[in-house]
Amino acid sequence: DYEAEHPQFPDVPESEQVPEQGSVPLEAGISQPSHRQQSDSGPAADPADQELLPVPQAAPSPEPPDPQTCSPREYLEYHIFPVLLPGLAELLHEAEKENCFEGRRTKFIASDFLTEWLYNKNPKRKNESFTELFSIPFVKDWLKDHPRPPTPLSLLLSEEEASIIIQSFWRGYRVRCDSKIQELRQWQKKLREEKHINKVVKAFWTKQEVK
C-alpha cells in the first residue's frame, strides 16, 4: 500500500518508468554502443591506404632576401624583427624587475636597456666581452654633444633608503624644536659671530695645506 501511494518515480509517468527486474542501467545504455552503430561505422581503414596518404612535413625556412634589393616589408620581417623581438621580450622582463608597471616614475630607461642589449647581442661581437651602455663608442660620442641632466635623487633611492632619510630628518626636526636645544643653537651662533670661528677654521686648514 505504501509503494502504491508513494511510487518510486513520482515525477515520471508509469509508461516511462523502467521496470525493476531485468532493467538495464542508464549508464550502461549510454556507454555501450549498439550493434547498429557498430555496423554503420564501416570497416577499419586499410593499412595500405594509410601508407599512401601524404604525411605533412615542415616547410623549409626560406633564405632571407638580399637586404640591399628586398622590399621594406621583407627587410623588416627577415632582418629587423628576428633581432628586435627577442630584445623587446627581454625589455619587458627587465621593466617588470624594476617595478615599472607599479609606479608612474622610475629610473629605468627602456631605450638605454634596448641599446645596450642589441649592441652586446650583435653577431659581429660574439666573442667580445660585455660592454656597458656608457662605454659604447657611439653612445660616448652622442653624450659629448648632448649631455644628460643628472637623475633626480628620488629616482635613484629605493623605498627603504628614502624612508630612512625622511625618518631621520623628522627625528632631527623634533629634537631641534626642544627649548634647550634652541638655546644651545643660539649660543653657538653667537659664539661663531663673536670669535669669527669660520675665519679661524679656514686659516687653520690653509696652514695645513701649506705644510
Short mmCIF file of C-alpha atoms in Angstrom, two decimals:
data_model
loop_
_atom_site.label_atom_id
_atom_site.label_comp_id
_atom_site.label_asym_id
_atom_site.label_seq_id
_atom_site.Cartn_x
_atom_site.Cartn_y
_atom_site.Cartn_z
CA ASP A 1 0.00 0.00 0.00
CA TYR A 2 2.89 2.38 0.80
CA GLU A 3 4.53 1.75 -2.59
CA ALA A 4 1.20 2.35 -4.31
CA GLU A 5 0.78 5.68 -2.52
CA HIS A 6 4.48 6.67 -2.95
CA PRO A 7 5.71 5.48 -6.34
CA GLN A 8 9.47 5.19 -6.95
CA PHE A 9 9.45 7.85 -9.72
CA PRO A 10 6.75 10.33 -8.73
CA ASP A 11 7.57 12.84 -11.48
CA VAL A 12 7.78 10.30 -14.32
CA PRO A 13 4.69 8.70 -15.89
CA GLU A 14 4.24 5.00 -15.38
CA SER A 15 4.64 4.34 -19.10
CA GLU A 16 8.18 5.79 -18.99
CA GLN A 17 9.28 4.10 -15.76
CA VAL A 18 11.92 1.37 -16.05
CA PRO A 19 10.85 -1.99 -14.56
CA GLU A 20 12.86 -3.16 -11.57
CA GLN A 21 13.58 -6.68 -12.84
CA GLY A 22 15.61 -7.12 -15.99
CA SER A 23 16.26 -3.40 -16.30
CA VAL A 24 19.43 -2.06 -17.86
CA PRO A 25 21.27 0.79 -16.10
CA LEU A 26 21.09 4.09 -17.91
CA GLU A 27 24.89 4.47 -17.83
CA ALA A 28 25.35 1.12 -19.49
CA GLY A 29 22.95 2.03 -22.25
CA ILE A 30 24.82 5.23 -22.97
CA SER A 31 28.37 3.94 -22.69
CA GLN A 32 27.92 0.76 -24.76
CA PRO A 33 27.26 1.42 -28.47
CA SER A 34 24.51 -0.59 -30.10
CA HIS A 35 25.06 -3.21 -32.75
CA ARG A 36 23.55 -0.92 -35.36
CA GLN A 37 26.08 1.81 -34.56
CA GLN A 38 28.92 -0.68 -34.85
CA SER A 39 27.68 -1.94 -38.19
CA ASP A 40 27.24 1.62 -39.54
CA SER A 41 30.72 2.70 -38.53
CA GLY A 42 32.19 0.97 -41.57
CA PRO A 43 35.28 -1.25 -41.89
CA ALA A 44 38.60 -0.16 -40.47
CA ALA A 45 40.93 1.74 -42.74
CA ASP A 46 43.30 -0.41 -44.70
CA PRO A 47 46.96 -0.01 -43.58
CA ALA A 48 47.98 0.11 -47.24
CA ASP A 49 45.69 3.09 -47.81
CA GLN A 50 47.18 4.84 -44.80
CA GLU A 51 50.65 4.46 -46.23
CA LEU A 52 49.57 6.13 -49.46
CA LEU A 53 48.29 9.22 -47.62
CA PRO A 54 50.70 12.16 -47.74
CA VAL A 55 52.40 12.99 -44.46
CA PRO A 56 52.59 16.75 -43.74
CA GLN A 57 56.14 17.94 -43.35
CA ALA A 58 57.54 21.21 -42.11
CA ALA A 59 58.28 23.54 -44.97
CA PRO A 60 61.93 24.52 -45.18
CA SER A 61 62.60 28.05 -43.99
CA PRO A 62 63.22 30.36 -46.95
CA GLU A 63 66.54 32.07 -47.21
CA PRO A 64 66.48 35.73 -46.23
CA PRO A 65 66.41 38.06 -49.20
CA ASP A 66 69.20 40.42 -50.05
CA PRO A 67 68.89 43.43 -47.72
CA GLN A 68 70.09 45.73 -50.49
CA THR A 69 67.40 44.77 -53.00
CA CYS A 70 64.43 43.44 -50.96
CA SER A 71 61.26 45.37 -50.25
CA PRO A 72 60.78 47.30 -46.98
CA ARG A 73 58.37 44.66 -45.66
CA GLU A 74 60.80 41.82 -46.36
CA TYR A 75 63.60 43.80 -44.77
CA LEU A 76 61.55 44.20 -41.59
CA GLU A 77 60.40 40.57 -41.48
CA TYR A 78 63.75 38.92 -42.23
CA HIS A 79 66.37 41.36 -40.93
CA ILE A 80 64.78 43.55 -38.23
CA PHE A 81 62.07 41.62 -36.36
CA PRO A 82 64.10 38.40 -35.72
CA VAL A 83 66.60 40.54 -33.79
CA LEU A 84 64.30 43.19 -32.32
CA LEU A 85 61.51 40.98 -30.93
CA PRO A 86 63.76 38.99 -28.50
CA GLY A 87 65.17 42.31 -27.31
CA LEU A 88 61.66 43.64 -26.65
CA ALA A 89 60.84 40.48 -24.69
CA GLU A 90 63.93 40.98 -22.51
CA LEU A 91 62.96 44.63 -22.14
CA LEU A 92 59.58 43.68 -20.69
CA HIS A 93 61.18 41.26 -18.22
CA GLU A 94 63.64 43.93 -17.07
CA ALA A 95 60.88 46.52 -16.77
CA GLU A 96 58.95 44.13 -14.54
CA LYS A 97 62.01 43.66 -12.32
CA GLU A 98 62.35 47.44 -11.99
CA ASN A 99 58.67 47.74 -10.95
CA CYS A 100 57.88 49.93 -13.93
CA PHE A 101 54.29 48.67 -14.02
CA GLU A 102 53.61 49.73 -10.41
CA GLY A 103 54.58 53.42 -10.42
CA ARG A 104 54.43 56.34 -12.83
CA ARG A 105 58.06 57.44 -12.35
CA THR A 106 61.07 55.14 -12.45
CA LYS A 107 64.78 55.35 -13.13
CA PHE A 108 64.56 52.61 -15.78
CA ILE A 109 65.04 53.95 -19.33
CA ALA A 110 63.80 51.48 -21.94
CA SER A 111 65.82 52.91 -24.82
CA ASP A 112 69.05 52.62 -22.82
CA PHE A 113 68.42 48.97 -21.98
CA LEU A 114 67.49 48.09 -25.56
CA THR A 115 70.55 49.87 -26.95
CA GLU A 116 72.86 48.01 -24.60
CA TRP A 117 71.16 44.65 -25.27
CA LEU A 118 71.26 44.98 -29.06
CA TYR A 119 74.88 46.13 -29.03
CA ASN A 120 76.04 43.17 -26.95
CA LYS A 121 73.90 40.65 -28.90
CA ASN A 122 75.36 41.75 -32.21
CA PRO A 123 76.70 38.63 -34.03
CA LYS A 124 79.78 40.61 -35.01
CA ARG A 125 80.67 40.91 -31.30
CA LYS A 126 80.12 37.23 -30.50
CA ASN A 127 83.47 36.61 -28.82
CA GLU A 128 83.82 40.02 -27.18
CA SER A 129 83.12 40.88 -23.55
CA PHE A 130 80.04 42.65 -22.27
CA THR A 131 80.06 46.43 -22.74
CA GLU A 132 78.04 48.79 -20.56
CA LEU A 133 75.87 51.45 -22.15
CA PHE A 134 78.05 54.45 -21.35
CA SER A 135 81.16 52.62 -22.60
CA ILE A 136 79.74 52.04 -26.09
CA PRO A 137 81.67 54.25 -28.54
CA PHE A 138 78.73 55.86 -30.35
CA VAL A 139 76.94 56.46 -27.02
CA LYS A 140 80.00 58.27 -25.64
CA ASP A 141 80.20 60.41 -28.78
CA TRP A 142 76.50 61.28 -28.53
CA LEU A 143 76.67 62.22 -24.85
CA LYS A 144 79.60 64.56 -25.51
CA ASP A 145 77.36 66.75 -27.65
CA HIS A 146 74.11 66.03 -25.78
CA PRO A 147 74.89 65.72 -22.04
CA ARG A 148 72.11 64.40 -19.86
CA PRO A 149 70.81 66.18 -16.77
CA PRO A 150 71.54 64.37 -13.51
CA THR A 151 68.98 61.80 -12.45
CA PRO A 152 66.83 63.04 -9.53
CA LEU A 153 67.67 61.53 -6.18
CA SER A 154 64.05 60.44 -5.76
CA LEU A 155 64.51 58.01 -8.67
CA LEU A 156 67.87 56.68 -7.52
CA LEU A 157 66.84 55.83 -3.97
CA SER A 158 64.88 52.73 -3.10
CA GLU A 159 61.79 52.93 -0.92
CA GLU A 160 63.75 51.71 2.11
CA GLU A 161 66.55 54.27 1.63
CA ALA A 162 64.06 57.10 1.12
CA SER A 163 62.12 56.14 4.25
CA ILE A 164 65.33 56.18 6.33
CA ILE A 165 66.20 59.69 5.13
CA ILE A 166 62.68 61.00 5.79
CA GLN A 167 62.53 59.45 9.26
CA SER A 168 65.98 60.78 10.26
CA PHE A 169 65.02 64.28 9.10
CA TRP A 170 61.79 64.15 11.10
CA ARG A 171 63.56 62.97 14.25
CA GLY A 172 66.12 65.79 13.87
CA TYR A 173 63.33 68.33 13.41
CA ARG A 174 61.58 67.15 16.57
CA VAL A 175 64.83 67.40 18.54
CA ARG A 176 65.58 70.92 17.26
CA CYS A 177 62.14 72.07 18.41
CA ASP A 178 63.12 71.44 22.04
CA SER A 179 63.65 74.69 24.02
CA LYS A 180 67.01 73.61 25.47
CA ILE A 181 68.31 72.67 22.03
CA GLN A 182 67.17 76.04 20.68
CA GLU A 183 69.05 77.81 23.47
CA LEU A 184 72.21 75.82 22.68
CA ARG A 185 72.00 76.65 18.98
CA GLN A 186 71.59 80.34 19.70
CA TRP A 187 74.68 80.28 21.92
CA GLN A 188 76.70 78.50 19.20
CA LYS A 189 75.58 81.05 16.62
CA LYS A 190 76.62 83.97 18.84
CA LEU A 191 79.97 82.32 19.52
CA ARG A 192 80.67 81.88 15.82
CA GLU A 193 79.89 85.52 15.15
CA GLU A 194 81.99 86.91 18.02
CA LYS A 195 85.03 84.67 17.67
CA HIS A 196 84.92 84.51 13.88
CA ILE A 197 85.08 80.75 14.01
CA ASN A 198 84.67 80.37 10.25
CA LYS A 199 87.74 82.50 9.54
CA VAL A 200 89.79 80.72 12.21
CA VAL A 201 88.93 77.29 10.77
CA LYS A 202 89.68 78.46 7.22
CA ALA A 203 93.07 79.87 8.27
CA PHE A 204 93.86 76.64 10.09
CA TRP A 205 93.24 74.47 7.03
CA THR A 206 95.21 76.88 4.85
CA LYS A 207 98.25 76.37 7.07
CA GLN A 208 97.75 72.60 7.00
CA GLU A 209 97.65 72.58 3.19
CA VAL A 210 100.87 74.59 3.03
CA LYS A 211 102.56 72.01 5.25
#
